[in-house]
Amino acid sequence: MTEKQHITIKGVKEGLVFLLDDRCEFSALLDELHYKLEKTHQQLLSGPLIHVHVKLGSRETTEDEKDRIKSVLRQRGNLLVQSIQSEAEQVSAANSNKQEMKVMSGIIRSGQVVTHDGSLLLLGDLHPGGSIICTGDIYVMGTLAGMAHAGAEGNADAIIASSLLRPTQLRIAEVISRPPEEWMTGDAAMEYAFLQEGIMQVDKTTQLFRMRKDPIVYKGV
Amino acid sequence: MGDAIVVTSGKGGVGKTTTSANLGTALALLGKKVCMVDTDIGLRNLDVVMGLENRIVYDLVDVAEGRCRLQQALVKDKRFEELYMLPAAQTKDKHDVSPEQVRDMILELKKDFDFVIIDCPAGIEQGFRNAIAGADRAIVVTTPENAAVRDADRVIGLLEQSQVASKLVINRIRPSMLKTGDMLDIDEVCQVLAIDLLGIVPDDEKVIKSANAGEPTVMDPSSRAAIAYRNIARRILGDMVPLMPLEDKTGMLKRFRKFLGIG
C-alpha cells in the first residue's frame, strides 16, 4: 500500500503495542490503521481478547484524535485499548518546569496581582499593595515596594532581585519575611533576597555569583 | 462635544466633592458651560456644598428610571448662567442605576456642555463603576497621607484598566508640615503614583467655611485654595500655569540666613 510503513505492531507480554509514526499526517495514520486491521493482519488480530497499548511518539494529539484511534481499534471486537501514550505531553510538562522567563513592563499598582508560571522580569515598579507571584525568580528593574512571592510552588532556590528593594513583604517558597525587623540594609544598591537554610537573607546583587555561577566563555581574549 | 471628567479618590474625605464643586465653578468662571453630576447616590453632598439643596426637584435616579427628562432634573446654579448640576438621589441606593444608564446620561450632557464634572463616591464598588462609566478622563484627588496615596494608587490602577487617563490633584497640603518633614512631600507622592500632577491645593480653613455657607471657595479670591482651584481649571483648559508657591515670599534677610545655614 504505502512505500513507508507508518505503523509498527509489536507483540509484548501483555498484548500488542502499536507504534504510530509521529511525522506523517494524522489522516494517513488512520487510513493505514484501517488497512492493516482489515487486510494485512487479519489472522493476527482475530481470535482471543488482546490488550492493546498505543504509542504516539512525540505527536501532539487532541482528545478527539485519540478517540478516533480508539474507535478504529474497537471495530475489531477482540482488541481492548488499554492506553494511548504520547511523549509530547511528557516533553511539554518537562518544558514548563524549565521556567520560561517572561518580560513585562508597567507599574503594578495596589490591588493588582501578576502571577506567572516561571520567572518574571518587570521593567517598572511594584507598588505597595500590589503583588507578583511566580514559580521561578522575580527580577524587578525599578522599585519593589509591594509583595513578591518567588518559587511559589515550593522552589526554595528562587530569588527576588530588584533595583531598589523596599518590599512590604517577601516570600520565597514557604518562607514569609518582612522588613525591617528581619532585614533592611538601607543601601540604594541593587539587592536580591534568597533563602539560606530556610531563613530569608538579603545581599547585594553583585554577590549573587556565590550561589549561582554560570560559566562565562571569553571570546577573542 | 464636551469633555467628561470624573473626580475620584478611592478614600473618603480627601475632598472629591469640594474639588468637583470648585472646579465646576472655576470653569464656569472662565466662561465655560459646565454641568456637575453627583453620582454619590444615597449620600449626596454636592448640592449642599453648592448651596442648591432647596432647588432640587428631580434627581439622577428619576432620570434613569424615566420619571423625568434629563433637562428637567438639571438644577441651574444661582451664581452662573451656564453652570448646572445633576443631583443624586438621597433616598435610593447605588445599585438602583447601572453604569450603562449613567454613560447614556453623560453622553447626552456632553452634547450640551463644554465640561461635565462627575463627582464620584468613595470606594471602588458599584458607585465608582457608575461614576467612571461615561468619563473621558479622571482627576484623582489625594492628600499627602499614606492611606490616601495607597487608595489613589488602587484607583489609578482601576482607571487604567477601564482606559481612563488620570491626572493627580494633591489636596490639603500644609506647608508648615511639609517644611518639618511630617507630611509626605509632593515629589514623593508624584513619584509613587507615577501620573501627571494637575495641581496642588493648600489646606485652607476658608474651604470649610464657604462649604458650610453653600458658596464654592473659588468665589473668594483672597483664599489660597481658591487660587489653586482656578489654576487647576486653567490647566484643564490647556494653559501652562506654574504651580503656586506654598510659602509666602521669604524676605531677603531670611533667605540670606538660610544660605548661611543659620536660618
Short mmCIF file of N, CA and C in Angstrom, two decimals, chain B residues 58-222:
data_model
loop_
_atom_site.label_atom_id
_atom_site.label_comp_id
_atom_site.label_asym_id
_atom_site.label_seq_id
_atom_site.Cartn_x
_atom_site.Cartn_y
_atom_site.Cartn_z
N TYR B 58 -36.11 66.91 40.68
CA TYR B 58 -35.84 65.53 40.27
C TYR B 58 -34.37 65.23 40.47
N ASP B 59 -34.02 63.93 40.40
CA ASP B 59 -32.62 63.56 40.56
C ASP B 59 -32.19 62.53 39.52
N LEU B 60 -30.96 62.07 39.66
CA LEU B 60 -30.34 61.17 38.69
C LEU B 60 -31.11 59.85 38.54
N VAL B 61 -31.60 59.33 39.67
CA VAL B 61 -32.34 58.07 39.61
C VAL B 61 -33.68 58.26 38.90
N ASP B 62 -34.30 59.42 39.10
CA ASP B 62 -35.56 59.73 38.39
C ASP B 62 -35.33 59.70 36.89
N VAL B 63 -34.20 60.25 36.46
CA VAL B 63 -33.88 60.25 35.03
C VAL B 63 -33.66 58.81 34.56
N ALA B 64 -32.89 58.06 35.35
CA ALA B 64 -32.57 56.68 34.96
C ALA B 64 -33.83 55.84 34.85
N GLU B 65 -34.78 56.09 35.74
CA GLU B 65 -35.99 55.28 35.74
C GLU B 65 -37.11 55.89 34.90
N GLY B 66 -36.79 56.98 34.21
CA GLY B 66 -37.73 57.52 33.24
C GLY B 66 -38.86 58.33 33.83
N ARG B 67 -38.71 58.82 35.06
CA ARG B 67 -39.78 59.62 35.66
C ARG B 67 -39.73 61.06 35.17
N CYS B 68 -38.58 61.45 34.60
CA CYS B 68 -38.48 62.81 34.05
C CYS B 68 -37.43 62.82 32.97
N ARG B 69 -37.40 63.92 32.21
CA ARG B 69 -36.36 64.06 31.21
C ARG B 69 -35.10 64.58 31.89
N LEU B 70 -33.96 64.35 31.21
CA LEU B 70 -32.68 64.78 31.78
C LEU B 70 -32.68 66.28 32.06
N GLN B 71 -33.23 67.06 31.09
CA GLN B 71 -33.20 68.52 31.23
C GLN B 71 -34.01 68.99 32.44
N GLN B 72 -35.06 68.23 32.77
CA GLN B 72 -35.90 68.63 33.91
C GLN B 72 -35.17 68.48 35.24
N ALA B 73 -34.26 67.48 35.28
CA ALA B 73 -33.57 67.19 36.54
C ALA B 73 -32.42 68.14 36.81
N LEU B 74 -31.96 68.84 35.77
CA LEU B 74 -30.81 69.74 35.95
C LEU B 74 -31.18 70.93 36.80
N VAL B 75 -30.33 71.25 37.77
CA VAL B 75 -30.55 72.41 38.65
C VAL B 75 -29.60 73.51 38.21
N LYS B 76 -30.16 74.69 37.93
CA LYS B 76 -29.31 75.80 37.49
C LYS B 76 -28.69 76.48 38.69
N ASP B 77 -27.41 76.82 38.57
CA ASP B 77 -26.71 77.47 39.67
C ASP B 77 -27.26 78.88 39.88
N LYS B 78 -27.15 79.37 41.13
CA LYS B 78 -27.70 80.70 41.41
C LYS B 78 -26.71 81.81 41.04
N ARG B 79 -25.44 81.45 40.81
CA ARG B 79 -24.45 82.49 40.51
C ARG B 79 -24.16 82.61 39.01
N PHE B 80 -24.13 81.45 38.33
CA PHE B 80 -23.73 81.47 36.92
C PHE B 80 -24.87 80.98 36.03
N GLU B 81 -24.96 81.62 34.85
CA GLU B 81 -25.99 81.25 33.90
C GLU B 81 -25.73 79.88 33.30
N GLU B 82 -24.43 79.59 33.12
CA GLU B 82 -24.06 78.41 32.35
C GLU B 82 -23.55 77.28 33.23
N LEU B 83 -23.94 77.30 34.49
CA LEU B 83 -23.50 76.24 35.41
C LEU B 83 -24.72 75.47 35.91
N TYR B 84 -24.69 74.15 35.68
CA TYR B 84 -25.82 73.31 36.09
C TYR B 84 -25.33 72.16 36.94
N MET B 85 -26.28 71.53 37.64
CA MET B 85 -25.92 70.37 38.43
C MET B 85 -27.01 69.31 38.29
N LEU B 86 -26.55 68.06 38.14
CA LEU B 86 -27.50 66.94 38.17
C LEU B 86 -27.33 66.26 39.52
N PRO B 87 -28.33 66.43 40.41
CA PRO B 87 -28.16 65.90 41.76
C PRO B 87 -28.37 64.38 41.83
N ALA B 88 -27.78 63.78 42.87
CA ALA B 88 -28.01 62.35 43.11
C ALA B 88 -29.26 62.20 43.96
N ALA B 89 -29.80 60.98 43.97
CA ALA B 89 -30.96 60.72 44.83
C ALA B 89 -30.47 60.46 46.25
N GLN B 90 -31.25 60.88 47.20
CA GLN B 90 -30.85 60.68 48.59
C GLN B 90 -31.54 59.47 49.19
N THR B 91 -32.67 59.09 48.62
CA THR B 91 -33.47 58.02 49.22
C THR B 91 -33.21 56.68 48.57
N LYS B 92 -32.33 56.67 47.57
CA LYS B 92 -32.10 55.42 46.84
C LYS B 92 -30.73 54.84 47.17
N ASP B 93 -30.35 53.86 46.36
CA ASP B 93 -29.11 53.14 46.60
C ASP B 93 -28.28 53.17 45.32
N LYS B 94 -26.98 52.94 45.46
CA LYS B 94 -26.09 52.97 44.29
C LYS B 94 -26.43 51.88 43.28
N HIS B 95 -27.10 50.83 43.75
CA HIS B 95 -27.43 49.73 42.84
C HIS B 95 -28.67 50.02 42.00
N ASP B 96 -29.29 51.16 42.27
CA ASP B 96 -30.51 51.49 41.53
C ASP B 96 -30.24 52.04 40.14
N VAL B 97 -28.98 52.36 39.86
CA VAL B 97 -28.64 52.74 38.48
C VAL B 97 -27.48 51.87 38.00
N SER B 98 -27.42 51.70 36.69
CA SER B 98 -26.35 50.88 36.12
C SER B 98 -25.35 51.77 35.41
N PRO B 99 -24.10 51.29 35.25
CA PRO B 99 -23.10 52.09 34.52
C PRO B 99 -23.59 52.50 33.13
N GLU B 100 -24.36 51.65 32.47
CA GLU B 100 -24.85 51.98 31.12
C GLU B 100 -25.77 53.19 31.16
N GLN B 101 -26.67 53.22 32.16
CA GLN B 101 -27.59 54.34 32.28
C GLN B 101 -26.83 55.64 32.51
N VAL B 102 -25.80 55.59 33.40
CA VAL B 102 -25.02 56.80 33.66
C VAL B 102 -24.28 57.21 32.40
N ARG B 103 -23.73 56.22 31.69
CA ARG B 103 -22.98 56.54 30.47
C ARG B 103 -23.88 57.26 29.46
N ASP B 104 -25.10 56.78 29.32
CA ASP B 104 -26.03 57.43 28.38
C ASP B 104 -26.31 58.87 28.78
N MET B 105 -26.50 59.08 30.11
CA MET B 105 -26.78 60.44 30.58
C MET B 105 -25.61 61.36 30.31
N ILE B 106 -24.39 60.87 30.60
CA ILE B 106 -23.20 61.70 30.40
C ILE B 106 -23.06 62.04 28.91
N LEU B 107 -23.32 61.04 28.07
CA LEU B 107 -23.22 61.26 26.62
C LEU B 107 -24.16 62.37 26.18
N GLU B 108 -25.37 62.33 26.75
CA GLU B 108 -26.36 63.34 26.38
C GLU B 108 -25.93 64.72 26.88
N LEU B 109 -25.39 64.74 28.11
CA LEU B 109 -24.95 66.03 28.68
C LEU B 109 -23.78 66.61 27.89
N LYS B 110 -22.91 65.73 27.40
CA LYS B 110 -21.73 66.19 26.67
C LYS B 110 -22.11 66.95 25.40
N LYS B 111 -23.32 66.65 24.88
CA LYS B 111 -23.76 67.35 23.68
C LYS B 111 -24.02 68.82 23.97
N ASP B 112 -24.50 69.12 25.19
CA ASP B 112 -24.92 70.48 25.52
C ASP B 112 -23.87 71.27 26.29
N PHE B 113 -22.92 70.59 26.92
CA PHE B 113 -22.00 71.30 27.81
C PHE B 113 -20.55 71.15 27.34
N ASP B 114 -19.73 72.15 27.70
CA ASP B 114 -18.30 72.08 27.40
C ASP B 114 -17.62 71.07 28.34
N PHE B 115 -18.07 71.10 29.60
CA PHE B 115 -17.48 70.18 30.58
C PHE B 115 -18.56 69.52 31.42
N VAL B 116 -18.40 68.22 31.64
CA VAL B 116 -19.26 67.50 32.56
C VAL B 116 -18.34 67.00 33.68
N ILE B 117 -18.54 67.53 34.89
CA ILE B 117 -17.70 67.14 36.03
C ILE B 117 -18.49 66.11 36.85
N ILE B 118 -17.93 64.91 36.97
CA ILE B 118 -18.65 63.85 37.67
C ILE B 118 -18.04 63.65 39.05
N ASP B 119 -18.85 63.84 40.07
CA ASP B 119 -18.39 63.65 41.45
C ASP B 119 -18.60 62.19 41.82
N CYS B 120 -17.51 61.50 42.11
CA CYS B 120 -17.55 60.05 42.35
C CYS B 120 -17.69 59.78 43.85
N PRO B 121 -18.43 58.75 44.24
CA PRO B 121 -18.45 58.40 45.66
C PRO B 121 -17.15 57.73 46.10
N ALA B 122 -16.93 57.65 47.40
CA ALA B 122 -15.75 56.94 47.91
C ALA B 122 -15.93 55.45 47.65
N GLY B 123 -14.85 54.74 47.62
CA GLY B 123 -14.92 53.29 47.40
C GLY B 123 -14.68 52.94 45.95
N ILE B 124 -14.66 51.62 45.68
CA ILE B 124 -14.39 51.17 44.32
C ILE B 124 -15.47 50.20 43.85
N GLU B 125 -16.65 50.29 44.47
CA GLU B 125 -17.71 49.35 44.12
C GLU B 125 -18.63 49.95 43.06
N GLN B 126 -19.86 49.53 43.09
CA GLN B 126 -20.85 49.93 42.09
C GLN B 126 -20.86 51.44 41.83
N GLY B 127 -20.84 52.22 42.89
CA GLY B 127 -20.89 53.68 42.74
C GLY B 127 -19.73 54.19 41.92
N PHE B 128 -18.56 53.64 42.17
CA PHE B 128 -17.36 54.02 41.42
C PHE B 128 -17.50 53.64 39.96
N ARG B 129 -18.01 52.42 39.74
CA ARG B 129 -18.16 51.95 38.35
C ARG B 129 -19.19 52.80 37.59
N ASN B 130 -20.23 53.20 38.30
CA ASN B 130 -21.22 54.10 37.69
C ASN B 130 -20.55 55.41 37.28
N ALA B 131 -19.75 55.95 38.22
CA ALA B 131 -19.19 57.29 38.01
C ALA B 131 -18.21 57.31 36.84
N ILE B 132 -17.41 56.25 36.69
CA ILE B 132 -16.38 56.31 35.65
C ILE B 132 -16.90 55.84 34.29
N ALA B 133 -18.15 55.35 34.28
CA ALA B 133 -18.67 54.74 33.04
C ALA B 133 -18.64 55.70 31.85
N GLY B 134 -19.02 56.96 32.10
CA GLY B 134 -19.11 57.87 30.96
C GLY B 134 -17.93 58.82 30.85
N ALA B 135 -16.92 58.64 31.70
CA ALA B 135 -15.85 59.63 31.79
C ALA B 135 -14.82 59.48 30.68
N ASP B 136 -14.34 60.64 30.17
CA ASP B 136 -13.26 60.63 29.19
C ASP B 136 -11.92 60.63 29.89
N ARG B 137 -11.86 61.34 31.00
CA ARG B 137 -10.62 61.35 31.78
C ARG B 137 -10.97 61.52 33.25
N ALA B 138 -9.94 61.39 34.08
CA ALA B 138 -10.19 61.39 35.52
C ALA B 138 -9.23 62.32 36.23
N ILE B 139 -9.73 62.89 37.32
CA ILE B 139 -8.87 63.61 38.24
C ILE B 139 -8.86 62.80 39.53
N VAL B 140 -7.69 62.35 39.92
CA VAL B 140 -7.57 61.59 41.15
C VAL B 140 -7.13 62.54 42.25
N VAL B 141 -7.97 62.66 43.28
CA VAL B 141 -7.66 63.56 44.39
C VAL B 141 -7.04 62.73 45.51
N THR B 142 -5.96 63.24 46.07
CA THR B 142 -5.37 62.57 47.21
C THR B 142 -4.88 63.63 48.19
N THR B 143 -4.61 63.21 49.40
CA THR B 143 -3.98 64.09 50.37
C THR B 143 -2.60 63.52 50.67
N PRO B 144 -1.68 64.32 51.20
CA PRO B 144 -0.35 63.77 51.43
C PRO B 144 -0.30 62.85 52.65
N GLU B 145 -1.12 61.83 52.65
CA GLU B 145 -1.08 60.81 53.71
C GLU B 145 -0.92 59.47 53.05
N ASN B 146 -0.28 58.56 53.75
CA ASN B 146 -0.03 57.24 53.17
C ASN B 146 -1.30 56.51 52.77
N ALA B 147 -2.31 56.56 53.65
CA ALA B 147 -3.54 55.82 53.38
C ALA B 147 -4.22 56.33 52.11
N ALA B 148 -4.27 57.66 51.97
CA ALA B 148 -4.92 58.24 50.80
C ALA B 148 -4.14 57.93 49.53
N VAL B 149 -2.80 57.96 49.64
CA VAL B 149 -1.96 57.68 48.47
C VAL B 149 -2.13 56.23 48.03
N ARG B 150 -2.21 55.35 49.02
CA ARG B 150 -2.39 53.93 48.70
C ARG B 150 -3.71 53.69 47.96
N ASP B 151 -4.77 54.34 48.45
CA ASP B 151 -6.08 54.18 47.79
C ASP B 151 -6.07 54.82 46.40
N ALA B 152 -5.38 55.94 46.29
CA ALA B 152 -5.28 56.59 44.98
C ALA B 152 -4.59 55.67 43.99
N ASP B 153 -3.56 54.99 44.46
CA ASP B 153 -2.82 54.06 43.61
C ASP B 153 -3.74 52.96 43.09
N ARG B 154 -4.57 52.44 43.99
CA ARG B 154 -5.53 51.39 43.62
C ARG B 154 -6.50 51.90 42.55
N VAL B 155 -6.99 53.13 42.80
CA VAL B 155 -7.97 53.72 41.87
C VAL B 155 -7.34 53.98 40.51
N ILE B 156 -6.08 54.46 40.50
CA ILE B 156 -5.40 54.71 39.23
C ILE B 156 -5.29 53.40 38.45
N GLY B 157 -4.97 52.32 39.16
CA GLY B 157 -4.91 51.01 38.51
C GLY B 157 -6.24 50.64 37.88
N LEU B 158 -7.32 50.84 38.62
CA LEU B 158 -8.65 50.51 38.10
C LEU B 158 -9.02 51.38 36.90
N LEU B 159 -8.64 52.67 36.99
CA LEU B 159 -8.93 53.58 35.87
C LEU B 159 -8.16 53.16 34.63
N GLU B 160 -6.90 52.73 34.84
CA GLU B 160 -6.09 52.28 33.70
C GLU B 160 -6.75 51.08 33.02
N GLN B 161 -7.30 50.19 33.87
CA GLN B 161 -7.98 49.03 33.31
C GLN B 161 -9.18 49.43 32.46
N SER B 162 -9.85 50.50 32.88
CA SER B 162 -11.01 50.97 32.12
C SER B 162 -10.61 51.97 31.05
N GLN B 163 -9.32 52.13 30.86
CA GLN B 163 -8.76 53.03 29.84
C GLN B 163 -9.22 54.46 30.01
N VAL B 164 -9.19 54.92 31.24
CA VAL B 164 -9.46 56.32 31.52
C VAL B 164 -8.15 56.93 32.02
N ALA B 165 -7.66 57.94 31.31
CA ALA B 165 -6.40 58.57 31.70
C ALA B 165 -6.63 59.44 32.93
N SER B 166 -5.71 59.41 33.86
CA SER B 166 -5.93 60.17 35.08
C SER B 166 -4.80 61.16 35.37
N LYS B 167 -5.19 62.24 36.03
CA LYS B 167 -4.22 63.23 36.49
C LYS B 167 -4.45 63.45 37.98
N LEU B 168 -3.41 63.95 38.62
CA LEU B 168 -3.41 63.97 40.08
C LEU B 168 -3.61 65.39 40.63
N VAL B 169 -4.44 65.47 41.67
CA VAL B 169 -4.55 66.70 42.45
C VAL B 169 -4.22 66.34 43.89
N ILE B 170 -3.26 67.02 44.47
CA ILE B 170 -2.92 66.77 45.87
C ILE B 170 -3.58 67.87 46.69
N ASN B 171 -4.46 67.45 47.56
CA ASN B 171 -5.30 68.39 48.31
C ASN B 171 -4.79 68.50 49.75
N ARG B 172 -5.19 69.57 50.40
CA ARG B 172 -4.94 69.75 51.83
C ARG B 172 -3.47 69.67 52.21
N ILE B 173 -2.67 70.40 51.48
CA ILE B 173 -1.25 70.44 51.81
C ILE B 173 -1.01 71.48 52.88
N ARG B 174 -0.27 71.10 53.90
CA ARG B 174 0.07 72.07 54.93
C ARG B 174 1.54 72.40 54.82
N PRO B 175 1.83 73.59 54.32
CA PRO B 175 3.23 73.97 54.08
C PRO B 175 4.10 73.82 55.32
N SER B 176 3.53 74.15 56.49
CA SER B 176 4.34 74.08 57.71
C SER B 176 4.77 72.64 58.00
N MET B 177 3.85 71.69 57.73
CA MET B 177 4.19 70.29 58.00
C MET B 177 5.14 69.74 56.94
N LEU B 178 5.01 70.26 55.73
CA LEU B 178 5.94 69.85 54.68
C LEU B 178 7.36 70.24 55.06
N LYS B 179 7.44 71.46 55.62
CA LYS B 179 8.74 72.02 55.97
C LYS B 179 9.42 71.17 57.04
N THR B 180 8.63 70.72 58.01
CA THR B 180 9.22 69.92 59.08
C THR B 180 9.38 68.46 58.67
N GLY B 181 8.85 68.12 57.49
CA GLY B 181 9.00 66.74 57.02
C GLY B 181 8.01 65.77 57.64
N ASP B 182 6.97 66.30 58.29
CA ASP B 182 5.98 65.43 58.92
C ASP B 182 4.91 64.98 57.93
N MET B 183 4.91 65.60 56.75
CA MET B 183 3.91 65.27 55.75
C MET B 183 4.63 64.76 54.51
N LEU B 184 3.96 63.89 53.77
CA LEU B 184 4.57 63.39 52.55
C LEU B 184 4.86 64.54 51.59
N ASP B 185 6.02 64.50 51.01
CA ASP B 185 6.45 65.50 50.05
C ASP B 185 5.64 65.39 48.76
N ILE B 186 5.44 66.51 48.08
CA ILE B 186 4.70 66.48 46.80
C ILE B 186 5.43 65.61 45.79
N ASP B 187 6.75 65.78 45.72
CA ASP B 187 7.54 64.98 44.77
C ASP B 187 7.41 63.49 45.10
N GLU B 188 7.40 63.21 46.41
CA GLU B 188 7.30 61.82 46.85
C GLU B 188 5.98 61.20 46.36
N VAL B 189 4.89 61.95 46.56
CA VAL B 189 3.57 61.45 46.15
C VAL B 189 3.54 61.23 44.63
N CYS B 190 4.07 62.21 43.89
CA CYS B 190 4.07 62.10 42.43
C CYS B 190 4.89 60.92 41.97
N GLN B 191 6.02 60.71 42.64
CA GLN B 191 6.90 59.62 42.26
C GLN B 191 6.23 58.28 42.51
N VAL B 192 5.55 58.18 43.66
CA VAL B 192 4.90 56.92 43.99
C VAL B 192 3.77 56.62 43.01
N LEU B 193 2.94 57.62 42.71
CA LEU B 193 1.75 57.37 41.90
C LEU B 193 2.04 57.37 40.40
N ALA B 194 3.13 57.98 40.01
CA ALA B 194 3.60 57.96 38.63
C ALA B 194 2.53 58.40 37.62
N ILE B 195 1.79 59.46 37.94
CA ILE B 195 0.92 60.08 36.93
C ILE B 195 1.17 61.58 36.95
N ASP B 196 0.68 62.27 35.93
CA ASP B 196 0.92 63.71 35.83
C ASP B 196 0.22 64.46 36.95
N LEU B 197 0.90 65.47 37.45
CA LEU B 197 0.32 66.31 38.50
C LEU B 197 -0.47 67.43 37.85
N LEU B 198 -1.73 67.56 38.24
CA LEU B 198 -2.57 68.62 37.67
C LEU B 198 -2.56 69.85 38.57
N GLY B 199 -2.38 69.62 39.86
CA GLY B 199 -2.34 70.77 40.74
C GLY B 199 -2.22 70.39 42.20
N ILE B 200 -1.84 71.38 43.00
CA ILE B 200 -1.77 71.18 44.44
C ILE B 200 -2.65 72.23 45.11
N VAL B 201 -3.32 71.83 46.17
CA VAL B 201 -4.23 72.74 46.86
C VAL B 201 -3.84 72.80 48.33
N PRO B 202 -3.47 73.99 48.81
CA PRO B 202 -3.11 74.08 50.22
C PRO B 202 -4.34 73.95 51.12
N ASP B 203 -4.11 73.47 52.32
CA ASP B 203 -5.18 73.36 53.30
C ASP B 203 -5.61 74.79 53.69
N ASP B 204 -6.90 75.01 53.71
CA ASP B 204 -7.39 76.38 53.94
C ASP B 204 -8.69 76.31 54.72
N GLU B 205 -8.73 77.01 55.83
CA GLU B 205 -9.94 76.99 56.66
C GLU B 205 -11.14 77.58 55.93
N LYS B 206 -10.84 78.45 54.98
CA LYS B 206 -11.93 79.11 54.25
C LYS B 206 -12.74 78.11 53.43
N VAL B 207 -12.11 76.96 53.09
CA VAL B 207 -12.82 75.94 52.32
C VAL B 207 -13.99 75.41 53.13
N ILE B 208 -13.73 75.14 54.42
CA ILE B 208 -14.78 74.61 55.28
C ILE B 208 -15.87 75.67 55.50
N LYS B 209 -15.40 76.88 55.72
CA LYS B 209 -16.33 77.98 55.98
C LYS B 209 -17.28 78.20 54.80
N SER B 210 -16.69 78.24 53.61
CA SER B 210 -17.53 78.53 52.45
C SER B 210 -18.41 77.33 52.08
N ALA B 211 -17.91 76.10 52.32
CA ALA B 211 -18.73 74.92 52.05
C ALA B 211 -19.97 74.93 52.93
N ASN B 212 -19.78 75.33 54.18
CA ASN B 212 -20.93 75.41 55.08
C ASN B 212 -21.92 76.49 54.65
N ALA B 213 -21.38 77.52 54.02
CA ALA B 213 -22.25 78.60 53.57
C ALA B 213 -22.88 78.30 52.21
N GLY B 214 -22.51 77.16 51.62
CA GLY B 214 -23.05 76.80 50.30
C GLY B 214 -22.51 77.68 49.19
N GLU B 215 -21.30 78.10 49.35
CA GLU B 215 -20.66 79.05 48.42
C GLU B 215 -19.30 78.41 48.04
N PRO B 216 -19.06 78.04 46.80
CA PRO B 216 -17.76 77.43 46.47
C PRO B 216 -16.60 78.37 46.78
N THR B 217 -15.51 77.82 47.26
CA THR B 217 -14.36 78.63 47.68
C THR B 217 -13.79 79.49 46.58
N VAL B 218 -13.85 78.99 45.33
CA VAL B 218 -13.24 79.75 44.22
C VAL B 218 -13.78 81.16 44.10
N MET B 219 -14.97 81.42 44.64
CA MET B 219 -15.57 82.75 44.52
C MET B 219 -14.80 83.77 45.35
N ASP B 220 -14.03 83.29 46.32
CA ASP B 220 -13.32 84.18 47.22
C ASP B 220 -11.84 84.25 46.83
N PRO B 221 -11.45 85.30 46.08
CA PRO B 221 -10.07 85.33 45.56
C PRO B 221 -9.00 85.53 46.63
N SER B 222 -9.41 85.84 47.85
CA SER B 222 -8.40 86.01 48.89
C SER B 222 -7.95 84.67 49.46
#
